Amino acid sequence: MSSDPTSALGEYLTSAEASGMASMLAAGEQVKKALLEVNASRREHVQGLMAAASLGHQDAQRAVDVLRAIAGAKSVQRDITPVWTMPGNEADVGHLTSQFHTLVRGARLAVTCATYNFEPTSQMWKVLREASEQPGVQVTLYVDGDKADAEKIKEQMPKATVYRSATLASGKQVVSHAKFVVIDHSVLLLTSANFSYSAENRNVEFGVLITDQGLAESVENLMFSKHGVLYEAVKRLT
């Protein structure tokens, strides 16, 4: 992260947080009240960056301008990077497996992901469980109801929200073959890889890493709209 507090604030805040804080300050609220727009686990750090950058109620318009600039820059940002996994060291353009783990470990607000198969031998099993236990990070996972052991996943990750593909009224099981990871509602990784040891170490797999808040949120919103239709929540066995 940048040593300049204003730049560091821009790197740390999400577009939604910056926009929400700007609106609060523009309405005449104190910084303490505006900080309620930031996740509680991140609030103290943002407060420190605001103070270091001299952004406060004493110069509210400057603070509003900076925060709106951050929100605007992040809302239109779009970067697309190809990532691969190949046996040995053959992948020399990005690395799909490390991108999975780096993205999840760097989550500040949320991780939403989908996979057809999810095996305990996958490093993602450990990474997602750790993420779900971080204060303020909401992990939502979609899996295929037939291929993945959704009950075991929920048992091992009790703080995560787990969905499996549902059975239709016709009696047919919905096949959930989507494979993606969304981080903090702004970064989307689309991939051919399941969450498995083979996909992470032996297969040739390809993905695209996209920084685009609008696209990332549209993926999350569509999946959310299918709750109770194509996906059912998995409850922890007692």
Coordinates of C-alpha atoms in Angstrom, one line a residue:
M1 CA 0.0 0.0 0.0
S2 CA 1.2 3.5 -0.8
S3 CA 3.0 5.5 1.9
D4 CA 1.0 8.6 0.9
P5 CA -2.1 8.6 3.1
T6 CA -4.5 9.9 0.4
S7 CA -3.3 7.3 -2.1
A8 CA -3.4 4.6 0.6
L9 CA -7.0 5.7 1.4
G10 CA -7.8 5.4 -2.3
E11 CA -6.3 1.9 -2.5
Y12 CA -8.1 0.7 0.7
L13 CA -11.6 2.0 0.3
T14 CA -14.1 0.3 -1.9
S15 CA -16.2 2.4 -4.3
A16 CA -19.3 2.0 -2.2
E17 CA -17.6 3.0 1.0
A18 CA -16.1 6.1 -0.5
S19 CA -19.4 7.1 -2.1
G20 CA -21.3 6.5 1.1
M21 CA -18.9 8.5 3.2
A22 CA -18.9 11.4 0.7
S23 CA -22.7 11.6 0.8
M24 CA -22.7 11.7 4.6
L25 CA -20.1 14.4 4.8
A26 CA -21.9 16.4 2.1
A27 CA -25.0 16.2 4.2
G28 CA -23.1 17.9 7.1
E29 CA -22.4 14.8 9.1
Q30 CA -19.2 14.4 11.2
V31 CA -16.4 12.0 10.1
K32 CA -17.3 9.7 12.9
K33 CA -20.8 9.3 11.5
A34 CA -19.6 9.0 7.9
L35 CA -17.3 6.2 9.0
L36 CA -20.4 4.1 9.7
E37 CA -20.5 3.5 5.9
V38 CA -17.3 1.4 6.3
N39 CA -17.3 -2.1 7.6
A40 CA -16.7 -2.1 11.4
S41 CA -13.5 -4.3 11.1
R42 CA -12.0 -1.7 8.7
R43 CA -13.3 1.5 10.3
E44 CA -10.3 2.3 12.6
H45 CA -7.8 2.0 9.7
V46 CA -9.9 4.3 7.5
Q47 CA -10.2 6.8 10.3
G48 CA -6.4 6.8 10.7
L49 CA -5.9 7.3 6.9
M50 CA -8.4 10.1 6.9
A51 CA -6.7 11.9 9.7
A52 CA -3.2 11.4 8.2
A53 CA -4.5 12.9 4.9
S54 CA -6.1 15.8 6.8
L55 CA -9.5 14.9 5.5
G56 CA -12.1 15.8 8.0
H57 CA -15.1 18.0 9.0
Q58 CA -12.9 21.1 9.2
D59 CA -12.5 21.0 5.4
A60 CA -15.6 18.9 4.5
Q61 CA -15.7 19.9 0.9
R62 CA -12.1 18.8 0.2
A63 CA -12.9 15.5 1.9
V64 CA -16.1 15.1 -0.2
D65 CA -14.2 15.8 -3.4
V66 CA -11.4 13.3 -2.6
L67 CA -13.9 10.6 -1.6
R68 CA -16.0 11.1 -4.7
A69 CA -12.9 11.0 -6.8
I70 CA -12.0 7.6 -5.2
A71 CA -15.5 6.3 -5.8
G72 CA -15.5 7.5 -9.4
A73 CA -12.1 6.1 -10.2
K74 CA -13.0 2.7 -8.8
S75 CA -16.4 2.4 -10.4
V76 CA -15.0 2.8 -13.9
Q77 CA -11.8 0.8 -13.4
R78 CA -11.5 -2.2 -15.7
D79 CA -8.5 -4.4 -16.0
I80 CA -8.4 -7.8 -17.7
T81 CA -5.6 -10.3 -17.1
P82 CA -5.4 -13.9 -18.4
V83 CA -4.3 -16.5 -15.9
W84 CA -3.3 -20.1 -16.4
T85 CA -2.5 -23.3 -14.4
M86 CA -0.3 -25.9 -16.1
P87 CA 1.7 -28.9 -14.8
G88 CA 5.2 -28.0 -13.6
N89 CA 6.3 -24.5 -14.3
E90 CA 4.8 -24.2 -17.8
A91 CA 2.3 -21.4 -16.9
D92 CA 4.3 -18.2 -17.5
V93 CA 1.3 -15.8 -17.9
G94 CA -0.2 -15.2 -14.5
H95 CA -1.0 -18.2 -12.3
L96 CA -4.5 -19.3 -11.7
T97 CA -4.0 -21.1 -8.4
S98 CA -2.1 -18.4 -6.8
Q99 CA -4.7 -15.8 -8.0
F100 CA -7.4 -17.8 -6.2
H101 CA -5.6 -17.8 -3.0
T102 CA -4.2 -14.3 -3.1
L103 CA -7.7 -12.8 -3.9
V104 CA -9.4 -14.7 -1.1
R105 CA -6.8 -13.9 1.5
G106 CA -6.9 -10.2 0.5
A107 CA -10.7 -9.9 0.9
R108 CA -11.9 -7.1 3.1
L109 CA -15.6 -7.4 2.8
A110 CA -16.9 -10.4 0.9
V111 CA -16.0 -13.5 -1.1
T112 CA -18.6 -15.0 -3.4
C113 CA -17.6 -18.0 -5.4
A114 CA -19.0 -21.0 -7.3
T115 CA -17.5 -24.3 -8.3
Y116 CA -18.8 -27.6 -9.7
N117 CA -16.6 -29.8 -7.6
F118 CA -15.0 -28.8 -4.2
E119 CA -12.6 -31.3 -2.7
P120 CA -11.0 -31.1 0.7
T121 CA -7.6 -31.6 -1.0
S122 CA -7.9 -28.2 -2.6
Q123 CA -6.0 -25.4 -1.0
M124 CA -9.1 -23.3 -1.5
W125 CA -10.8 -25.4 1.2
K126 CA -8.3 -24.0 3.8
V127 CA -8.3 -20.5 2.3
L128 CA -12.0 -20.1 2.2
R129 CA -12.4 -21.4 5.7
E130 CA -9.9 -18.9 7.0
A131 CA -11.6 -16.1 5.1
S132 CA -15.0 -17.0 6.6
E133 CA -13.5 -16.7 10.1
Q134 CA -12.2 -13.2 9.4
P135 CA -14.2 -10.4 11.1
G136 CA -16.4 -8.5 8.6
V137 CA -15.8 -10.9 5.7
Q138 CA -18.9 -12.7 4.4
V139 CA -18.1 -15.8 2.4
T140 CA -20.8 -17.2 0.1
L141 CA -20.2 -20.4 -1.8
Y142 CA -22.3 -22.1 -4.5
V143 CA -21.7 -25.8 -5.4
D144 CA -23.3 -28.5 -7.5
G145 CA -25.8 -30.4 -5.4
D146 CA -24.7 -33.8 -6.8
K147 CA -21.0 -33.5 -7.3
A148 CA -19.9 -31.6 -4.2
D149 CA -20.5 -32.6 -0.6
A150 CA -22.3 -29.5 0.5
E151 CA -23.1 -30.7 4.0
K152 CA -19.4 -31.4 4.7
I153 CA -18.4 -28.0 3.3
K154 CA -20.9 -26.4 5.7
E155 CA -19.7 -28.5 8.6
Q156 CA -16.1 -27.4 8.0
M157 CA -17.0 -23.8 7.2
P158 CA -19.9 -23.0 9.7
K159 CA -19.5 -19.3 9.3
A160 CA -19.8 -19.4 5.5
T161 CA -23.1 -19.3 3.6
V162 CA -23.3 -22.4 1.5
Y163 CA -25.8 -23.0 -1.4
R164 CA -26.2 -26.2 -3.5
S165 CA -28.0 -26.5 -6.8
A166 CA -31.6 -27.5 -6.2
T167 CA -33.9 -30.2 -7.5
L168 CA -36.6 -28.8 -9.9
A169 CA -40.3 -29.7 -9.6
S170 CA -39.7 -32.1 -12.5
G171 CA -37.4 -34.1 -10.2
K172 CA -34.3 -33.2 -12.2
Q173 CA -31.2 -31.9 -10.4
V174 CA -29.9 -28.5 -11.5
V175 CA -26.3 -28.9 -12.7
S176 CA -24.3 -25.9 -11.3
H177 CA -21.2 -25.8 -13.6
A178 CA -20.3 -22.1 -13.0
K179 CA -16.8 -21.5 -11.7
F180 CA -15.9 -18.0 -10.5
V181 CA -14.7 -16.0 -7.5
V182 CA -15.8 -12.4 -6.7
I183 CA -13.8 -10.4 -4.2
D184 CA -15.2 -7.3 -2.4
H185 CA -17.9 -6.9 -5.0
S186 CA -15.4 -5.5 -7.5
V187 CA -12.9 -8.2 -8.7
L188 CA -14.1 -11.2 -10.7
L189 CA -12.1 -14.3 -11.6
L190 CA -13.7 -16.5 -14.2
T191 CA -12.1 -19.9 -14.6
S192 CA -12.3 -23.3 -16.0
A193 CA -10.9 -24.8 -12.8
N194 CA -12.8 -26.6 -10.1
F195 CA -11.6 -26.2 -6.5
S196 CA -9.6 -29.4 -6.5
Y197 CA -6.0 -30.6 -6.2
S198 CA -5.9 -31.7 -9.8
A199 CA -7.1 -28.4 -11.1
E200 CA -4.6 -26.6 -8.9
N201 CA -1.6 -28.7 -9.7
R202 CA -2.0 -31.1 -12.7
N203 CA -4.5 -29.8 -15.2
V204 CA -4.3 -27.2 -17.9
E205 CA -6.8 -24.5 -16.7
F206 CA -7.5 -21.0 -18.0
G207 CA -9.1 -18.0 -16.3
V208 CA -9.6 -14.3 -16.8
L209 CA -9.2 -11.9 -13.9
I210 CA -11.4 -8.8 -14.4
T211 CA -11.5 -5.7 -12.2
D212 CA -14.9 -4.3 -13.0
Q213 CA -17.3 -3.4 -10.1
G214 CA -20.4 -3.3 -12.2
L215 CA -19.7 -6.7 -13.8
A216 CA -18.8 -8.3 -10.4
E217 CA -21.9 -7.0 -8.7
S218 CA -24.1 -8.2 -11.6
V219 CA -22.8 -11.7 -11.1
E220 CA -23.5 -11.6 -7.4
N221 CA -26.9 -10.1 -7.9
L222 CA -27.9 -12.7 -10.5
M223 CA -26.8 -15.6 -8.2
F224 CA -28.7 -14.0 -5.3
S225 CA -31.9 -13.8 -7.4
K226 CA -31.8 -17.6 -7.9
H227 CA -32.0 -18.5 -4.2
G228 CA -35.0 -20.7 -3.7
V229 CA -35.2 -21.3 -7.4
L230 CA -32.0 -22.9 -8.6
Y231 CA -30.1 -23.0 -5.3
E232 CA -31.0 -24.0 -1.8
A233 CA -29.3 -23.0 1.4
V234 CA -27.3 -25.7 3.3
K235 CA -27.9 -25.9 7.0
R236 CA -25.3 -27.1 9.4
L237 CA -26.2 -30.5 10.9
T238 CA -26.8 -30.4 14.6

